[in-house]
Every structure is written in structure tokens, then in C-alpha cells.
Amino acid sequence: MQTVSPESFARAETFVWSAARVLDRHRHAHLFADGPAAPVLAALAAYRNPDGGYGHALEPDGRGPGSQPITTLTALHVLHETGAAPDGVADYLDSITAPDGGLPFVHPNAADYPRAPWWQIADEYTGELLTTANLAGALWRAGVTHPWLDRAAEFCWPRLESITATHPYEAMGAIRFLDSTPDRDRAEPLARRLGALVRDSGHVRVGDSGAPADGYAADEVKHPHDYAVTPDSLARHWFTDEEFEHSLDHLVTAQREDGSWRVDWPTWTPVTELEWAGMHTVDTLAQLRLFGRLAG
């Protein structure tokens, strides 16, 4: 079993202090050095807008100031780490919900600002399962109750029940929804079906199987730990113990010489490469700790 040694952890920490954003430096200190939550929340507040959402390149691929659904998802992840309540976030999501009850991947307010090539603004303002499922799951995980969650669930359930094709990021959003929904009886059989679809479609690297989905980069292949991000995820049941331990071994050994872990999708500017690397390094260390892979 591969583990992050104290020496490897020290290299990761040096990378964070050398290259990560202020927010991720405070996150690292809070998660691994008993640092207080207040500096994390103060740094996060700089990305918040009066509408209750988050923008300003908190999610590095969208560089505009306006609130974005996926950027707000990143904020919810940080709030969860600190135990802070996501006050006002559901109201923001409700205010930008499409007529079909879902959320778009990219809000049109990004139109005049730099953004990754895959941040495409759709011709019609409609919801997407990837976005809506992810955000509903994050709010449920935070213990939020709000009418928007009912609308989001009404959007997501029929799409999940009829799904016959997917892509890795949509499937990851779907399992976050199923992991957190209060309706456990409905979630568990759908999670089994989703796992079979992911494996049958080759959307996960298991042994010699798995390949990039159409339109994705050559290295953009997801692993079991990308779906089961916590030990109690329903996606953990998609894989044998041997398959999952091999996935975690791969994650440990993916650390770069500079101490970082890098994202597997393309980075389109030098600044986003380092911003993603700082965030992803902290996230990876946190996940490896959850699975008992930090030595010492």
C-alpha cells in the first residue's frame, strides 16, 4: 500500500507555500496545522458577490467577476471544510434557475470575460444535470433545507432514472447527488445503475480498461477515487477492494517532483495551471487522509 510519507507531505506543503493562492494556503493550514477557520472564510469572502453567489476566478477556469454556478460549488466545498453554513447560496441558485428547473453550466454573465474553451455559453438558457446535481448534493451535505432543493430534485430525478449515456463529469455530479439526497431508497438502486453505466462505457480506469471520453484530453481519464471521493460514497461499491486500493496507490504516486498534484484536464493559461495545482494539492491531501493514506 502506497502512502504519502512525511517527506512527501513536506514537499507538498512547500509547494503550497510557494505557489498556492492565499485561500488555499489558509485551507492547508486549517486542515493540516490546526489553523483557525476564520482566515479561510475571510479569504473566501473576497470571491463572493452581493447576489449570494461566488465569482472572481475562485474556480480558475472562469475569470470573470460575476457569480457562476460551478464557482459557487467550489465555495460550498470550502465552507464544508470549515463547518460554516452556506447562508444565502440557495437563494442565489434559485434566482438563476432556468425555466426547466435546472442550472446551466455557464451563466451568460461570463460572455465578456476570459474563460476556458470548454466554458461555453449555451444558445438557450436551460439546466444541466452536471451542475444541478452537484449543487443540490453539496447543499444537502451541508444540511440545508430550501425550496430550491425541491426544484432541483424534480429536475434531476427523471434524468437519472432515464439515463442511458453520460460523460465522466456528469456521472461525478450525479453520484454527489445520490450520495447526499435524503431519499435513500431511491438513491441506492440508481447508484448501482449509474456505476454499471460508468464501467460499461469505459469512463473509469480499472486495470487495462478505461479511456478518455470523446472530446476529452488524452490524460483526462478518471479513476475510482474520482467517483468515490469519501469512504461512504455509494460509488465505493462500484469497485472491488483491490481496484480501489490500486486507484489510491495511483493517486499517491501521481505527486510531482515539485510536491504538487496536478489536474488531469488541460490548463489553458499559466496562471490557471498554478491555481489549479494549489487547490488540487490541498484537495488530494485531504482525500488521502480520509482513506488513511497519509503516513505519520
Coordinates of C-alpha atoms in Angstrom, one line a residue, residues 54-210:
Y54 CA -19.3 33.4 -6.0
G55 CA -17.1 34.5 -8.9
H56 CA -13.8 36.3 -9.4
A57 CA -12.0 33.2 -10.6
L58 CA -12.5 31.2 -7.4
E59 CA -13.0 28.3 -9.9
P60 CA -9.9 29.1 -12.0
D61 CA -11.3 28.4 -15.5
G62 CA -13.9 31.2 -15.2
R63 CA -12.0 34.5 -14.9
G64 CA -15.0 36.9 -14.8
P65 CA -16.3 38.7 -11.7
G66 CA -19.9 37.5 -11.9
S67 CA -21.3 34.7 -9.9
Q68 CA -21.3 31.3 -11.6
P69 CA -22.9 28.0 -10.5
I70 CA -19.7 25.9 -10.7
T71 CA -17.7 28.6 -9.0
T72 CA -20.3 28.6 -6.2
L73 CA -19.9 24.8 -6.0
T74 CA -16.2 25.4 -5.2
A75 CA -17.2 27.8 -2.4
L76 CA -19.5 25.2 -0.9
H77 CA -16.7 22.8 -0.8
V78 CA -14.6 25.3 1.2
L79 CA -17.5 26.2 3.5
H80 CA -18.0 22.5 4.3
E81 CA -14.3 22.1 5.2
T82 CA -14.7 24.8 7.8
G83 CA -18.1 23.8 9.1
A84 CA -19.6 27.2 8.0
A85 CA -23.2 27.4 6.9
P86 CA -23.7 28.4 3.2
D87 CA -26.1 31.2 4.0
G88 CA -27.8 32.8 1.0
V89 CA -26.4 30.3 -1.5
A90 CA -29.7 28.6 -2.2
D91 CA -31.4 31.9 -2.7
Y92 CA -28.7 32.8 -5.4
L93 CA -29.2 29.4 -7.1
D94 CA -33.0 29.9 -7.1
S95 CA -32.5 33.3 -8.7
I96 CA -30.6 31.9 -11.7
T97 CA -32.6 28.6 -12.2
A98 CA -33.7 28.0 -15.7
P99 CA -37.4 27.5 -16.6
D100 CA -36.9 23.8 -16.7
G101 CA -35.8 23.8 -13.0
G102 CA -32.1 23.2 -13.6
L103 CA -28.9 25.3 -13.6
P104 CA -26.8 26.0 -16.6
F105 CA -23.1 25.0 -16.6
V106 CA -22.0 28.6 -17.5
H107 CA -24.1 31.6 -16.7
P108 CA -24.2 34.2 -19.6
N109 CA -22.6 36.8 -17.4
A110 CA -19.3 35.2 -18.4
A111 CA -19.6 36.3 -22.0
D112 CA -17.3 39.3 -21.9
Y113 CA -14.6 37.8 -19.8
P114 CA -11.7 35.3 -20.4
R115 CA -12.6 31.7 -19.7
A116 CA -11.6 28.2 -20.6
P117 CA -12.5 27.0 -24.1
W118 CA -14.9 24.4 -22.5
W119 CA -16.8 27.2 -20.7
Q120 CA -19.3 27.5 -23.5
I121 CA -22.4 29.6 -23.1
A122 CA -25.4 27.6 -24.4
D123 CA -27.7 29.2 -27.1
E124 CA -30.7 28.5 -24.8
Y125 CA -30.8 29.1 -21.1
T126 CA -31.5 25.5 -19.8
G127 CA -30.4 23.4 -16.9
E128 CA -27.8 20.7 -17.0
L129 CA -27.6 17.6 -14.8
L130 CA -23.9 18.0 -14.1
T131 CA -24.4 21.4 -12.5
T132 CA -27.8 20.9 -10.8
A133 CA -26.9 17.5 -9.3
N134 CA -23.6 18.7 -7.9
L135 CA -25.0 21.8 -6.2
A136 CA -28.1 20.0 -4.8
G137 CA -25.7 17.4 -3.3
A138 CA -23.5 20.0 -1.8
L139 CA -26.4 21.8 -0.1
W140 CA -27.9 18.6 1.2
R141 CA -24.5 17.6 2.6
A142 CA -24.4 21.0 4.4
G143 CA -27.8 20.3 6.0
V144 CA -29.6 23.0 4.0
T145 CA -33.4 22.9 3.6
H146 CA -34.8 25.3 0.9
P147 CA -37.5 25.3 -1.7
W148 CA -34.8 25.4 -4.4
L149 CA -33.7 21.9 -3.4
D150 CA -37.2 20.6 -4.2
R151 CA -37.0 22.2 -7.7
A152 CA -33.5 20.7 -8.2
A153 CA -34.6 17.3 -7.2
E154 CA -37.6 17.4 -9.6
F155 CA -35.1 18.3 -12.4
C156 CA -32.6 15.6 -11.5
W157 CA -34.6 12.5 -10.6
P158 CA -36.2 11.8 -14.0
R159 CA -32.9 12.4 -15.8
L160 CA -31.2 10.0 -13.5
E161 CA -33.9 7.4 -13.9
S162 CA -33.8 7.5 -17.7
I163 CA -30.1 8.0 -18.2
T164 CA -28.6 5.7 -20.8
A165 CA -25.4 7.6 -21.7
T166 CA -23.3 10.0 -19.8
H167 CA -19.8 11.5 -19.5
P168 CA -17.4 11.4 -16.5
Y169 CA -18.1 14.9 -15.1
E170 CA -21.9 14.4 -15.3
A171 CA -21.6 11.0 -13.7
M172 CA -19.5 12.5 -10.9
G173 CA -22.1 15.2 -10.3
A174 CA -24.8 12.5 -10.3
I175 CA -23.1 10.4 -7.6
R176 CA -22.7 13.5 -5.4
F177 CA -26.5 14.0 -5.7
L178 CA -27.2 10.3 -4.9
D179 CA -24.7 10.3 -2.0
S180 CA -26.5 13.2 -0.3
T181 CA -30.2 13.0 -1.1
P182 CA -32.5 12.3 1.8
D183 CA -34.3 9.7 -0.4
R184 CA -32.0 6.8 0.3
D185 CA -34.4 4.1 -1.1
R186 CA -34.5 5.9 -4.4
A187 CA -30.8 6.7 -4.5
E188 CA -29.2 3.3 -3.9
P189 CA -30.6 1.4 -6.9
L190 CA -29.9 4.4 -9.2
A191 CA -26.3 4.5 -7.9
R192 CA -25.9 0.8 -8.9
R193 CA -27.2 1.5 -12.4
L194 CA -25.0 4.6 -12.7
G195 CA -22.0 2.6 -11.7
A196 CA -22.7 -0.1 -14.3
L197 CA -23.1 2.6 -16.9
V198 CA -19.8 4.3 -15.9
R199 CA -17.9 1.0 -16.1
D200 CA -19.6 -0.3 -19.3
S201 CA -18.9 3.0 -21.0
G202 CA -15.2 2.9 -20.1
H203 CA -15.5 6.2 -18.1
V204 CA -13.1 4.9 -15.4
R205 CA -9.6 3.4 -15.4
V206 CA -9.7 0.0 -13.9
G207 CA -6.8 -2.2 -14.8
D208 CA -6.3 -2.1 -18.5
S209 CA -9.8 -0.7 -19.2
G210 CA -10.9 2.9 -19.4

